[in-house]
Structure formats: structure tokens, C-alpha cells
Coordinates of C-alpha atoms in Angstrom, one line a residue:
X1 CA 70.0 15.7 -7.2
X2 CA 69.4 18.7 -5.0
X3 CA 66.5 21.0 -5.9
X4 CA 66.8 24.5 -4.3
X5 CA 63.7 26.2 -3.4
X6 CA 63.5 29.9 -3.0
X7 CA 60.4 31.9 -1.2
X8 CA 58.1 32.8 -4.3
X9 CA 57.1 35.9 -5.2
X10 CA 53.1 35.2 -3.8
X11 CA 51.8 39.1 -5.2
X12 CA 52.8 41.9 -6.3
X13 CA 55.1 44.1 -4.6
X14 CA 55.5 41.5 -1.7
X15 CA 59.5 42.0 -1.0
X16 CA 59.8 39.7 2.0
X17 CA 57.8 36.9 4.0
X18 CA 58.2 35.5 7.5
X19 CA 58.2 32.1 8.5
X20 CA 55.1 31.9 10.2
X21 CA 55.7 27.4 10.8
X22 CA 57.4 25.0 9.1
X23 CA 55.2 21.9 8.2
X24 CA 57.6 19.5 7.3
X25 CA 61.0 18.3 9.3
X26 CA 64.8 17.3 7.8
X27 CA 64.0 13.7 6.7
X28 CA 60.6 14.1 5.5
X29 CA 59.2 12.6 2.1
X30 CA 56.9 15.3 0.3
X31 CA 55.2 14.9 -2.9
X32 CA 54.8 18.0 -5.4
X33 CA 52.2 20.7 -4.4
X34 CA 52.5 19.4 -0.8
X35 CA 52.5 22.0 2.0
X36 CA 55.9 23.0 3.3
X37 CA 55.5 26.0 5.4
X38 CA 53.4 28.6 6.0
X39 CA 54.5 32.2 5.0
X40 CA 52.6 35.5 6.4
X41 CA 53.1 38.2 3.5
X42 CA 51.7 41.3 3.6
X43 CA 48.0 41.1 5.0
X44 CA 47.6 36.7 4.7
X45 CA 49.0 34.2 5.8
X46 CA 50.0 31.8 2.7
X47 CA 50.8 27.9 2.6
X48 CA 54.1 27.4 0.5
X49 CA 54.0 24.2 -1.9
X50 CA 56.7 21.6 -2.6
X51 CA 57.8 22.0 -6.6
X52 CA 58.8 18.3 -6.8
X53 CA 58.2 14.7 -5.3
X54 CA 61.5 14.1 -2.9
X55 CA 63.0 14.5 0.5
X56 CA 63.5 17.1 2.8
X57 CA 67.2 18.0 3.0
X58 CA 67.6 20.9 4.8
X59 CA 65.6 23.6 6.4
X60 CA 67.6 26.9 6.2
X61 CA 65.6 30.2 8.0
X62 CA 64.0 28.9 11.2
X63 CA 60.2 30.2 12.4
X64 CA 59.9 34.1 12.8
X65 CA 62.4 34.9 10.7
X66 CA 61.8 37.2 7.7
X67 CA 63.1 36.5 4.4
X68 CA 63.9 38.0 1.4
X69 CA 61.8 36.8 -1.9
X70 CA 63.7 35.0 -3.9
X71 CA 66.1 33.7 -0.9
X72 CA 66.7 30.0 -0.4
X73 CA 64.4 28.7 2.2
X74 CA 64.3 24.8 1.6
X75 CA 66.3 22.5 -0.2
X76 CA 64.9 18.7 -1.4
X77 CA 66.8 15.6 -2.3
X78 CA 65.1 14.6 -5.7
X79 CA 64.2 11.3 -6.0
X80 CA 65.1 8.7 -8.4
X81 CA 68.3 11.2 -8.8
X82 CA 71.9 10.5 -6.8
X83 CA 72.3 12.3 -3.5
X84 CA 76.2 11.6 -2.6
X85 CA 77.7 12.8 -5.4
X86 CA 78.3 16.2 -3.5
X87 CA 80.0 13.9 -0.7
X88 CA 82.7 13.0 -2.2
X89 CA 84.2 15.5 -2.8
X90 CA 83.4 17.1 0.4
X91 CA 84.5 14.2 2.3
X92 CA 88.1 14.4 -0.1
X93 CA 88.2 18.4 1.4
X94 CA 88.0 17.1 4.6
X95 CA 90.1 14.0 4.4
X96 CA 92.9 16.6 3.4
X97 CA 92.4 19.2 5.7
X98 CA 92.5 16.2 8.7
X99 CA 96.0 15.4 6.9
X100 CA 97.1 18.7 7.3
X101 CA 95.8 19.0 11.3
X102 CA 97.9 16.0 11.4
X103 CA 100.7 17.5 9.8
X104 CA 100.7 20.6 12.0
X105 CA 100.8 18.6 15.5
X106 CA 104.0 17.3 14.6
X107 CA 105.9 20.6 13.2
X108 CA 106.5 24.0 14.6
X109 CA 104.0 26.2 16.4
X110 CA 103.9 28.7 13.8
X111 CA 102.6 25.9 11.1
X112 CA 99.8 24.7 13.6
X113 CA 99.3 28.2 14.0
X114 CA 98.7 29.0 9.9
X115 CA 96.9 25.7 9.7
X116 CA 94.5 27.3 11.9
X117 CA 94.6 30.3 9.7
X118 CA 93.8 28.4 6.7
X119 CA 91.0 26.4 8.9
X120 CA 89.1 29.5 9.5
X121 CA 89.8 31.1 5.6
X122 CA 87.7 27.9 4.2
X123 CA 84.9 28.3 7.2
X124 CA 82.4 30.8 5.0
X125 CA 83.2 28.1 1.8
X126 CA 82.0 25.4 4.3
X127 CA 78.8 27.4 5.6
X128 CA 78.0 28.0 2.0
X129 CA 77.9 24.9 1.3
X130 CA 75.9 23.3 3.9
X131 CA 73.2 25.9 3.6
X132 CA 72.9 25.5 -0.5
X133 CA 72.4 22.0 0.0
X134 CA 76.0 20.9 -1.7
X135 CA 76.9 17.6 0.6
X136 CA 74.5 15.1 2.3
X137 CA 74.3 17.7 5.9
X138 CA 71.2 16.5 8.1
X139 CA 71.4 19.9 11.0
X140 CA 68.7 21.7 12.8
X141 CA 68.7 25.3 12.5
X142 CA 70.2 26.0 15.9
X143 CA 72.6 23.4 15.6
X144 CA 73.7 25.4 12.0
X145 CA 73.6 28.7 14.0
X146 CA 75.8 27.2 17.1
X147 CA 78.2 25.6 14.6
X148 CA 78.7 29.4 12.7
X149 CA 79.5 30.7 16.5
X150 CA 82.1 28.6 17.1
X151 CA 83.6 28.0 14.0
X152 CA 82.9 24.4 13.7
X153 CA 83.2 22.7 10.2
X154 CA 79.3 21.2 10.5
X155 CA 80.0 19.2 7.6
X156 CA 82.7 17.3 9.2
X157 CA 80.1 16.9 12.7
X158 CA 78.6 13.2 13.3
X159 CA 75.1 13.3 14.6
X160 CA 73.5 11.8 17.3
X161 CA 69.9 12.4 15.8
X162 CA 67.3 10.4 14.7
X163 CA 68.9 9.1 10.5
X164 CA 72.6 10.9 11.3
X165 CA 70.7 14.3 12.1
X166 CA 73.6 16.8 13.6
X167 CA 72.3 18.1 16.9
X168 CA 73.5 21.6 19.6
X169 CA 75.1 19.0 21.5
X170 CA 77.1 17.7 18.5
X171 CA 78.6 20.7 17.7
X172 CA 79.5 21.5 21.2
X173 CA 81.5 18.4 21.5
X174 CA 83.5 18.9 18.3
X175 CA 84.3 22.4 19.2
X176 CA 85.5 21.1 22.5
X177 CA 87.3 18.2 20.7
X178 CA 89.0 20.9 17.9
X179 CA 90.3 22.4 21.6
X180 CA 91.9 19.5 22.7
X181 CA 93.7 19.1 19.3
X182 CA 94.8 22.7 19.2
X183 CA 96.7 22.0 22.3
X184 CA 98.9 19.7 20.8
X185 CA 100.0 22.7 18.8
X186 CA 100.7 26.1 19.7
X187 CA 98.6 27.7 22.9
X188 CA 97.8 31.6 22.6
X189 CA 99.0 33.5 25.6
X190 CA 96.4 36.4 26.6
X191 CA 97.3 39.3 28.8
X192 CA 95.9 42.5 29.1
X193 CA 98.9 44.2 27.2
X194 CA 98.6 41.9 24.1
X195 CA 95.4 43.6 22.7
X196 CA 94.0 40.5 22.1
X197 CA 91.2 39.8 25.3
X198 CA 88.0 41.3 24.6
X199 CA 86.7 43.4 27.4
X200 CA 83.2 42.5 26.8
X201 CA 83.1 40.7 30.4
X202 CA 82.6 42.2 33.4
X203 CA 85.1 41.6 36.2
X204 CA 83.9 39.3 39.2
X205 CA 86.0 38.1 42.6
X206 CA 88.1 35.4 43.5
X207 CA 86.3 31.8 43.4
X208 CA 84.0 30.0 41.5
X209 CA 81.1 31.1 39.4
X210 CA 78.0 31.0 41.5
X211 CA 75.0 32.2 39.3
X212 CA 73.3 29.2 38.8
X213 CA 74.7 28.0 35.8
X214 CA 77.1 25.2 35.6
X215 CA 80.8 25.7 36.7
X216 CA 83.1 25.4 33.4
X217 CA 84.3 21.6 33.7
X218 CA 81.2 20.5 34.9
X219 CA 78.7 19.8 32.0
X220 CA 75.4 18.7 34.2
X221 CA 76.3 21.7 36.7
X222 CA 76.5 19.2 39.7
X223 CA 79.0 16.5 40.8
X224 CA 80.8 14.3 38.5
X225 CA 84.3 13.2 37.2
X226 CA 85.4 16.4 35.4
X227 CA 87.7 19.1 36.8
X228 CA 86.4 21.6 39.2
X229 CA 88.0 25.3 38.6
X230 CA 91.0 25.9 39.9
X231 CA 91.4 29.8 39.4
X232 CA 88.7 32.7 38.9
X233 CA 89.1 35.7 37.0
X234 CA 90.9 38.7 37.0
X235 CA 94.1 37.0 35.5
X236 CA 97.0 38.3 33.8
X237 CA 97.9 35.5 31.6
X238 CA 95.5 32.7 30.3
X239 CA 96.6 29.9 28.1
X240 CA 93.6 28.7 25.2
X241 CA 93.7 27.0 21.9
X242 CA 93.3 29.1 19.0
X243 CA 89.5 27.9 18.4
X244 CA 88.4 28.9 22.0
X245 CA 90.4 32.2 21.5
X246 CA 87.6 33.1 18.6
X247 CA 85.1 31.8 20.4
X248 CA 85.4 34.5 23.2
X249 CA 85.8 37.0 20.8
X250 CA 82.3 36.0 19.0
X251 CA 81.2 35.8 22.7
X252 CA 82.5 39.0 23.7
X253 CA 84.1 37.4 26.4
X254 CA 87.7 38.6 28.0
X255 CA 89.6 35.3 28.7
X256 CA 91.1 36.5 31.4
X257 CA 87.6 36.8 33.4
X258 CA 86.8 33.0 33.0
X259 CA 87.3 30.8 35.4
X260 CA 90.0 28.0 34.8
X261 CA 89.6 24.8 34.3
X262 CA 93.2 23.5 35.2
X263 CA 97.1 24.5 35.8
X264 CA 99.4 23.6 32.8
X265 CA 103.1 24.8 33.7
X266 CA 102.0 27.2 35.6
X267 CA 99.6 29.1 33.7
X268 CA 95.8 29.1 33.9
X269 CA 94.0 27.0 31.3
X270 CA 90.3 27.7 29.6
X271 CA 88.8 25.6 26.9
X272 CA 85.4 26.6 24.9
X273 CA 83.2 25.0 26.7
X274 CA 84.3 27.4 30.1
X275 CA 84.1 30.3 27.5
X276 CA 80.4 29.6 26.7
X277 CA 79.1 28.4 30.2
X278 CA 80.8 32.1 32.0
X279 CA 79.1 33.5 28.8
X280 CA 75.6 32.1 29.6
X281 CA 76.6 32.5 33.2
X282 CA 76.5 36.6 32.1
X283 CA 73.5 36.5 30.2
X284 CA 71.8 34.6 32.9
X285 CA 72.8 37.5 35.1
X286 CA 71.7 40.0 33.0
X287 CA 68.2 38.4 32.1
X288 CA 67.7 38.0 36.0
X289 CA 68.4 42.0 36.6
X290 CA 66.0 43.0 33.5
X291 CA 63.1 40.7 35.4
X292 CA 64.2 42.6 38.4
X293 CA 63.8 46.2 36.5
X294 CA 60.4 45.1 35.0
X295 CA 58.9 44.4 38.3
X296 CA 59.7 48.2 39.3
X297 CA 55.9 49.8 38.9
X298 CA 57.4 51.4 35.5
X299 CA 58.3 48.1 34.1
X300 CA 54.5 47.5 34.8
X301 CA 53.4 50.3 32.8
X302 CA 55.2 49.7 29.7
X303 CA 54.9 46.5 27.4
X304 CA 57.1 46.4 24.0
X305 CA 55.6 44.4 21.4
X306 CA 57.5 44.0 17.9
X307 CA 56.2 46.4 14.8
X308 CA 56.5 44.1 12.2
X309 CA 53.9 41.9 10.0
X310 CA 50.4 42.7 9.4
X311 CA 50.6 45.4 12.0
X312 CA 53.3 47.1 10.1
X313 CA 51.9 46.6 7.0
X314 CA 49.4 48.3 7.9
X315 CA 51.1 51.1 9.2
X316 CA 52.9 51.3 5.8
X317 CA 49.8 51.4 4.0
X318 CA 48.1 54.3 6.3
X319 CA 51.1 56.7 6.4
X320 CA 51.6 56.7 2.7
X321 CA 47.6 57.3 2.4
X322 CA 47.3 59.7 4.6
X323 CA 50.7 61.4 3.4
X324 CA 49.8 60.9 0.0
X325 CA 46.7 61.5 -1.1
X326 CA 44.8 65.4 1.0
X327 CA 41.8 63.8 2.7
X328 CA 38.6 65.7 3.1
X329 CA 35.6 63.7 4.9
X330 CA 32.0 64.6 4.0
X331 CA 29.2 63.9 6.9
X332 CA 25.3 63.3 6.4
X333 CA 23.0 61.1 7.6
X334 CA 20.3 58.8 6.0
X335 CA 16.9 58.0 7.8
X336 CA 16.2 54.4 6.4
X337 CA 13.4 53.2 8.4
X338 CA 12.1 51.7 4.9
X339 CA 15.4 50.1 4.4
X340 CA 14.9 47.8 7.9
X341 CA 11.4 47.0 6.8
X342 CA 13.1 45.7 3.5
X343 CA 15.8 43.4 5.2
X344 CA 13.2 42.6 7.6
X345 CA 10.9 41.2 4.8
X346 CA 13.7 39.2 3.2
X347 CA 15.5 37.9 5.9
X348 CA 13.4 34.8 6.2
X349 CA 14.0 34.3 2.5
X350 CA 17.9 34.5 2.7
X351 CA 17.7 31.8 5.9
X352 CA 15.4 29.4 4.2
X353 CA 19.0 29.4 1.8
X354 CA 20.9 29.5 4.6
X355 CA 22.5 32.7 3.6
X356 CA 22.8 35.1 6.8
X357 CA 21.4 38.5 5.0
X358 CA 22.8 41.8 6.8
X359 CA 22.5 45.8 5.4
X360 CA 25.7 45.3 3.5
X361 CA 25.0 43.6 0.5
X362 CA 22.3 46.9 0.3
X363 CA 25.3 49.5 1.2
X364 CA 27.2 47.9 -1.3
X365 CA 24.3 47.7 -4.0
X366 CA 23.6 52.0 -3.4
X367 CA 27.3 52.6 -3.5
X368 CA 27.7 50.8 -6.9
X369 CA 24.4 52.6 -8.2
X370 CA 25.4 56.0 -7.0
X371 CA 29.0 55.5 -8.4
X372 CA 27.5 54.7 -11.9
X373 CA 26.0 58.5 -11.5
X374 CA 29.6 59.6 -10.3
X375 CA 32.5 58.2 -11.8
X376 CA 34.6 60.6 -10.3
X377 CA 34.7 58.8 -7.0
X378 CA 35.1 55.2 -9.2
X379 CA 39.1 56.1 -9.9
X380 CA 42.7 56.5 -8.7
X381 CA 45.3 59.3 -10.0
X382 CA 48.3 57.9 -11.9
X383 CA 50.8 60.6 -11.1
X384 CA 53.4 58.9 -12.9
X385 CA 51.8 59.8 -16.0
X386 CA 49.8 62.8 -14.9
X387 CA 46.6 61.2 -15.8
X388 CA 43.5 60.0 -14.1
X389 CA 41.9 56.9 -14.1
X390 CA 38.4 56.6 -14.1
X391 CA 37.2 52.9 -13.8
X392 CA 34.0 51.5 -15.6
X393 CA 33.8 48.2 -12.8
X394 CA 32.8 47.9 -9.7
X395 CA 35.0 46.0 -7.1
X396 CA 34.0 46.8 -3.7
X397 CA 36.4 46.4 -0.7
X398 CA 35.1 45.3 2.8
X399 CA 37.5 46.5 5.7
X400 CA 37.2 44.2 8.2
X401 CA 38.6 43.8 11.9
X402 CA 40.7 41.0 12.6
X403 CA 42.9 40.0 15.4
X404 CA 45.8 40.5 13.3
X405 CA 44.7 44.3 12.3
X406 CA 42.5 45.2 9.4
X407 CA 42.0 43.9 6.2
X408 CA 40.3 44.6 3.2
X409 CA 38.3 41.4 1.3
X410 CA 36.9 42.6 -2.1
X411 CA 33.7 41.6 -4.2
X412 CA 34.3 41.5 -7.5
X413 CA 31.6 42.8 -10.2
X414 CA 29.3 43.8 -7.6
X415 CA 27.0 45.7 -10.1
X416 CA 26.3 42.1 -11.5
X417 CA 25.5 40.4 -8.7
X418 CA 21.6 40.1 -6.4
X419 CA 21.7 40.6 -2.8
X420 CA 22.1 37.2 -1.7
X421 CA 25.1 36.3 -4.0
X422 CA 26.3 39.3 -2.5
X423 CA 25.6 38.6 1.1
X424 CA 27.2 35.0 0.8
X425 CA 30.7 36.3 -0.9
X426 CA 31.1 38.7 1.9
X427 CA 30.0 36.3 5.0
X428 CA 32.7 34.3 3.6
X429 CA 35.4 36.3 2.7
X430 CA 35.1 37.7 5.9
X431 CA 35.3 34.5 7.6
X432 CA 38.2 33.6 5.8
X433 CA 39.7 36.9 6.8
X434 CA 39.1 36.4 10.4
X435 CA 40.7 33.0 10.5
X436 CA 44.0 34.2 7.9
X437 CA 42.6 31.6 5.2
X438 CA 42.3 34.1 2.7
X439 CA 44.5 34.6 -0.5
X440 CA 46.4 37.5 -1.4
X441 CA 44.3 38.1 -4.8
X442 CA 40.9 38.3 -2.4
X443 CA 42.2 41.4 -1.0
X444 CA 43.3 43.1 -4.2
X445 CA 41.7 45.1 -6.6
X446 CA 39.2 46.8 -5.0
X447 CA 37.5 50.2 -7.1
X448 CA 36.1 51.9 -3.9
X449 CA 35.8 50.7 -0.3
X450 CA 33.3 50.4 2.8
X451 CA 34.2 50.7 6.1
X452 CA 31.8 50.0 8.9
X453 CA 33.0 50.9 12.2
X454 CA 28.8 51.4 13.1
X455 CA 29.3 47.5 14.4
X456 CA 31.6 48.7 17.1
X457 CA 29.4 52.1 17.3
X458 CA 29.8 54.8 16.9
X459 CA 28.0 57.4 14.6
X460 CA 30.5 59.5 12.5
X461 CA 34.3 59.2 11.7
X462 CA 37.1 60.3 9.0
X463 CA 38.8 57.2 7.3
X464 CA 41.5 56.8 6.0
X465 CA 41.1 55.9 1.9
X466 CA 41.8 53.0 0.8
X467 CA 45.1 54.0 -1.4
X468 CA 45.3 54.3 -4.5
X469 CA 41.8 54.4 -4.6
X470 CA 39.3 58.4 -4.9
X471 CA 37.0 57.6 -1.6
X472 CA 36.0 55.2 1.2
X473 CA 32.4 55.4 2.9
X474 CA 32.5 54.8 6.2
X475 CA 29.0 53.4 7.9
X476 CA 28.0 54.6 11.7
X477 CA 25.9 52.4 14.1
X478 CA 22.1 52.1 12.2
X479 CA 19.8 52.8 15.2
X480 CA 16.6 54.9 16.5
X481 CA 17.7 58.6 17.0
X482 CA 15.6 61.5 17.1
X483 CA 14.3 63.2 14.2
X484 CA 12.2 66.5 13.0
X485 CA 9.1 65.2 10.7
X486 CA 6.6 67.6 10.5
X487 CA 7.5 70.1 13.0
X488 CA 7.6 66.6 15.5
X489 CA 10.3 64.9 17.0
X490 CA 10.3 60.7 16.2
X491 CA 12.3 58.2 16.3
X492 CA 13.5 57.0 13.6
X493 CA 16.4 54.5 12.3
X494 CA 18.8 56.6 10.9
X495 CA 22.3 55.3 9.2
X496 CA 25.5 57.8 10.0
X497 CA 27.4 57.8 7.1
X498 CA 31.1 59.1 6.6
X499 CA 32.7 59.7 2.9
X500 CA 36.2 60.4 2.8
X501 CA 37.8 61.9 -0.6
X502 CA 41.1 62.2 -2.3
X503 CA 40.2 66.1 -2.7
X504 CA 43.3 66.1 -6.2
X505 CA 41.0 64.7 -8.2
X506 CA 37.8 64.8 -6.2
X507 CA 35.7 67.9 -5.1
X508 CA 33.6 68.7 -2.0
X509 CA 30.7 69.4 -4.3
X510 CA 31.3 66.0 -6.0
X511 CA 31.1 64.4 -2.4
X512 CA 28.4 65.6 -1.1
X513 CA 26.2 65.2 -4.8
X514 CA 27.3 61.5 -4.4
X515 CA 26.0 61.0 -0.6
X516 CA 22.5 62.4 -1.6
X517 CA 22.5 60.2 -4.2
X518 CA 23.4 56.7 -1.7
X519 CA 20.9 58.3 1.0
X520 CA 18.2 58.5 -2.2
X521 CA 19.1 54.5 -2.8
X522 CA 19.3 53.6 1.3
X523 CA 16.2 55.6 2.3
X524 CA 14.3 53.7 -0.6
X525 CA 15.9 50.5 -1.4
X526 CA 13.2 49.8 -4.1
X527 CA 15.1 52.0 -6.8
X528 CA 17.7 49.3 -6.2
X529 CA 15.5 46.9 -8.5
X530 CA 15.9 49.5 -11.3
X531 CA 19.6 48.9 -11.4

């Protein structure tokens, strides 16, 4: 039995994945729950598990591709169930349609010709079939793709590969075998009067190709027993079975430009395999005049890299923040020479437990306090139904920088948790941010956010809110600065902070009343232990 497997839906409001790696292989035994491939969606990276015990059967998008949820990405061979039972009658389609071939070679052109017509109606049945896993098909993904291209019936391929496995190479050499049968039937004619010859192929002069590919007839590009051209382009007339016909159309190749492989009565003769080799020949030729371009000091000055991914989901998220919600950024700063003194004293604690303690599990513990004192900041505005929603917990968000762009772990229930428990949740769900190991629910539902681009430094800033959510706090670089005490200037460790708003359902006076209450908290961390 064959077990489809379609990409999951792994949270909410994820509409696509991409294949980040495949960790299995056509042929491989899984067992249920096992690892199958690893999909990035939206800001993680997420391993994909096998729903049964079985065998790989076929492995449909390849890696970097991007997939719709809900597509079919993998199909299994069950086991203890039959797996030819979809053979038969596949093999019974094809039986037939080799009948008919037969059939056509020995009556008129025009029945080979609608043979061929029929042939290429059944082609999307065929590709359907292989990629939903009807019929025992062992391809790669590039063999698939190759086979699509040149209209090549994969199901009907024999492969070289390791247990039957249909390779490139196979598909090539059925194509170029369907050519050799089409001659026995009618050979198109094409001429540039007959509308049929693509002119996707630039012209070149009399001779052989000489870009460094191999010459049409001549598979390993060097010496050897097949045909060397005997024409170049620039034809009028060109004789080609029907199959290579389509497959310089799908090539955007004009017959006419490729160089001949052999006379037959008179008239120049192409087969596929010339058709693909002039068209890599071209592409060759193109890639080497891009390289050429990007040497030119402009090339050097501009690099193109793909907005997709994290990146754009990123972008996604800012632009309908910033578009969304009227930002207004409030500015103070917090003079929290007690608060270092504090750390200071408990540091040694926090290592005796092997728990690295830093200022934010004290950032984290103000915000909660001062939110309790201003719930207006603790909320998100349901426009939908015109109402707002003012939260009674308390789950902070950590933005953190990662080579793959920002994310945002959250602590949950942070208003019931001590320092240390505090510390250790977000040294490691920042770890496992870092190295794309964390889940998609341990960067949801987040209440408020902290942002603190003070490790980088920097003192102030104006950040973007965490949407849906009222306000983000943004923390500058805690260091000594100057400051006025008694008519003297000291130094002092002061603490930049930066408290951006959603100013529809919060007010400047509501900002600033909340910032004096965090610097209270941060300038005398004791009044933490009456929360």
C-alpha cells in the first residue's frame, strides 16, 4: 500500500515550507516518528516525522524548493501491505501503448503521426502518476524533472541505479531511443516558412560547435565511434522525429541552428540528444559572458542574494508592524549602580548552579512588575471586533540576533518564576535560537517584548513592536556615563532605555508613567522581592 505524506501544517498561519535537507533517500526503511526532512517555516527550522513504519518510495520537491502545506512531499511503501498492485495495470497501459508504436511503424505517416499525438495527450496522466506514488517508480528528482522536459514516459524508463533506481542518464537514452523509433514513421520537415522552428537560438557560422561542450554525436565530447557533424546551422530545411521536434521547443531551440548529425536523402538530420547538447552549448555561452559582466568593477559592487525565508519573514513581519500599528518611542534613562552591586553579589550563587546570571532575568522581572501597575501596555487591539485586549499574564519575548535574522524566544509566566529559573530558560532558548533548534510554539505567545541592542551598543533607539502586541522596551549598552549628583559630575552606570508604543490604544502619558515605574524597580532591585 502507498501512504501519501503531505507537509503538515507545523503552526499557525504557516502557508508554505522549504526544503531545507532531505534525511532519508528512495529505498530507505523508516520507522514511524523517524526524521524525514528538515523543513524551515517561518522563523525555525523543523524536523518532519515519518507517520508510519515502511519504505521510502519516492521523494517529490527536491532541497530549496518551497512548498505549499498540505502538498505531497513524500510518499512510503507500507509494509506488511502489497506494493505491485499499481503495476499492473501500469505495466497493461504501457504493454498497449508499445502495441500501438508498433502498429504505427508499419501504417501511414499520418497514423504514426496521431500515435504521437495520443503519446503526448496521456504524458500529464503518466507524470501524475509517478509523482502520487501510483506504480512501483524508483527516480531522483532531476531524473523526474529531465523526463517532464523531454516528454519521456518515466514509468516505462529502466534504471541503471542502485535496486532499479531511474537515473538523468536513463532518461536521456530513452528519449534518444523514442527518436530512433520515430524515424521509422513520419519525420517533420522544419523551415523557416512553416511556423514551426522556434527562434529562441541565436544564429552562429558555418562549422562545428566550438564552445567547449561536446559536439552533437559525440556523447564524451572527444573521439569515439559516433558521427561527427556533418552540417552547421543556418539551414532551411531540417528533418527530426516528432519527440525531438518538442524537445527544441521546450528548449527554445530553432532546429534549424543545430548542427547535424547526418545526411538522410538529402536533408540534414538532428536527433534530441544534438538538440540538448547546442542547447547547453548556449547556456554555457551565456553563463561565460555573465562571469565576464560580473568581473566589470560594477559586477563587483553589486551582490544579489534571494529575499526569501527567515529574511523575508521578517520583513513581512516589520512592514505590517510598522504599517499597522502608529509607533511613538519614549526615551529615559535609569542610573542602576545599585542594580550591578546586586548581580554582582549573586553571580557567584547562580555559578555555584551553573546557571550564567546576566541583567535580564532583572529587566524582565521590573517589566513584569511595572506592567502589573499598567496593564495598558500588557495588551493587543482586536480590530476585527473593535475591542481591546488587555492580558492578565505575563509572557515575555527575547529578540535575539541570529545569523539567520532575528528572532523572538518567549518565557512563559515570567511573574511566577525567581531569577535563576529565569536566567536558565532564556540562556537556553537563546542557544537554541542561535543554532535553529528551537520550536515554533517557543517563539509564540509573547505579552510584551525586550529588545537589547545595548550588547552591540549603542545607547538609544526606536523599535519596531513586536506585532500584535501594545510596546517593546528596547535596552542601550549599561555602562559608566557622566552624571549630575549634587551639583557634581560622577560616573555612574547608567542603563539607556527605549519604549516603543502602539500610540491607538496607548498614550504618551501612559509611556512615560510606565518607564519611571521600571527605572523605580532597576535603580533598586530590592522592591523586586516585594513582587
Amino acid at each position: 500500500m502507498v501512504r501519501e505524506f503531505k507537509l503538515p501544517d507545523v503552526g499557525e498561519g504557516v502557508a508554505e515550507g522549504e526544503i531545507v535537507s532531505w534525511l532519508v533517500e528512495e529505498g530507505d526503511t523508516v520507522t514511524e516518528d523517524q526524521a524525514v526532512a528538515e523543513v524551515e517555516t517561518d522563523k525555525a527550522i523543523v524536523e518532519v516525522p515519518s507517520p508510519v513504519d515502511g519504505t521510502v518510495r519516492e521523494i517529490i520537491p527536491e532541497e530549496g524548493e518551497v512548498v505549499a502545506v498540505g502538498s505531497v512531499i513524500i510518499t512510503f511503501d507500507v509494509e506488511g501491505e502489497p506494493v505491485e498492485e499499481g503495476q499492473t495495470e501500469g505495466e497493461a497501459r504501457r504493454a498497449a501503448e508499445s502495441d500501438a508504436g508498433t502498429a504505427a511503424e508499419a501504417d501511414s505517416p499520418g497514423e504514426a503521426e496521431q500515435a504521437t499525438t495520443q503519446g503526448d495527450a496521456t504524458e500529464e496522466t503518466v507524470a501524475e502518476e509517478v509523482s502520487t506514488g501510483e506504480g512501483r517508480v524508483f527516480a531522483a528528482p532531476s531524473a523526474r524533472r529531465v523526463a517532464r522536459e523531454l516528454g519521456v514516459d518515466i514509468a516505462a524508463v529502466d534504471g541503471s541505479g542502485p535496486s532499479g533506481r531511474v537515473t538523468e542518464q536513463d532518461v536521456r537514452r530513452a528519449a534518444e531511443s523514442a527518436d530512433t523509433e520515430g524515424e521509422s514513421g513520419e519525420l517533420d520537415v522544419s523551415s523557416p516558412m512553416d511556423g514551426s522552428a522556434s527562434t529562441g537560438g541565436p544564429e552562429m557560422t558555418e562549422g562545428p560547435v566550438d564552445s567547449g561542450a561536446p559536439s552533437p554525436g559525440s556523447p564524451a565530447g572527444g573521439a569515439g565511434g559516433s558521427p561527427s557533424p556533418v552540417e552547421s546551422a543556418d539551414r532551411d530545411r531540417t528533418l527530426a522525429a516528432p519527440a525531438t521536434r518538442r524537445v527544441a521547443e521546450e528548449q527554445g531551440v530553432d532546429l534549424n541552428a543545430v548542427p547535424a548529425t547526418e545526411q538522410r536523402d538529402g536533408e540534414a538530420f538532428v536527433t534530441s540528444e544534438a538538440v540538448m547538447q547546442y542547447a547547453e552549448a548556449q547556456r554555457q555561452a551565456q553563463q561565460s559572458q555573465a562571469e565576464t559582466a560580473a568581473q566589470t568593477p560594477a559586477g563587483e559592487r553589486v551582490e544579489r542574494v534571494q529575499y526569501k525565508g527567515v529574511r523575508k519573514t521578517i520583513g513581512d513581519a516589520m512592514s505590517r508592524s510598522k504599517y499597522t500599528a502608529p509607533h511613538v518611542t519614549h526615551h529615559d534613562t535609569a542610573v542602576v549602580d545599585a542594580l550591578v552591586e546586586t548581580r554582582e553579589r549573586l553571580k557567584p550563587r547562580a555559578d555555584e548552579r551553573g546557571i550564567r546570571l546576566t541583567y535580564m532575568p532583572f529587566v524582565m522581572k521590573a517589566v513584569v512588575a511595572s506592567l502589573k501597575q499598567h496593564p495598558k501596555l500588557n495588551a493587543e487591539l482586536d480590530e476585527e471586533a473593535g475591542e481591546i485586549l488587555r492580558k492578565n499574564y505575563y509572557n515575555v519575548g527575547v529578540a535575539t540576533a541570529t545569523d539567520a535574522g532575528l528572532m523572538v524566544p518567549v518565557v512563559d509566566d515570567v511573574d511566577g518564576k525567581g531569577l535563576l529559573q529565569i536566567s536558565s530558560e532564556v540562556n537556553e532558548l537563546v542557544q537554541k535560537a542561535r543554532d535553529r533548534s528551537i520550536s515554533r510554539d517557543e517563539l509564540q505567545g509573547s505579552t510584551f517584548s525586550v529588545t537589547n541592542f545595548g550588547a552591540i551598543g549603542g545607547e538609544y533607539a526606536t523599535p519596531i513592536l513586536n506585532y500584535p502586541e501594545a510596546a517593546i522596551l528596547g535596552i542601550g549598552e549599561l555602562k559608566q556615563r557622566p552624571v549630575v549628583e549634587d551639583g557634581e559630575v560622577v560616573a555612574k552606570h547608567t542603563l539607556p532605555i527605549s519604549l516603543t508604543i502602539d500610540h491607538r490604544i496607548v498614550d504618551g502619558a501612559d509611556a512615560a508613567a510606565f518607564a519611571n515605574t521600571f527605572i523605580e524597580y532597576v535603580e533598586n532591585p530590592e522592591l523586586l522581592l516585594l513582587e
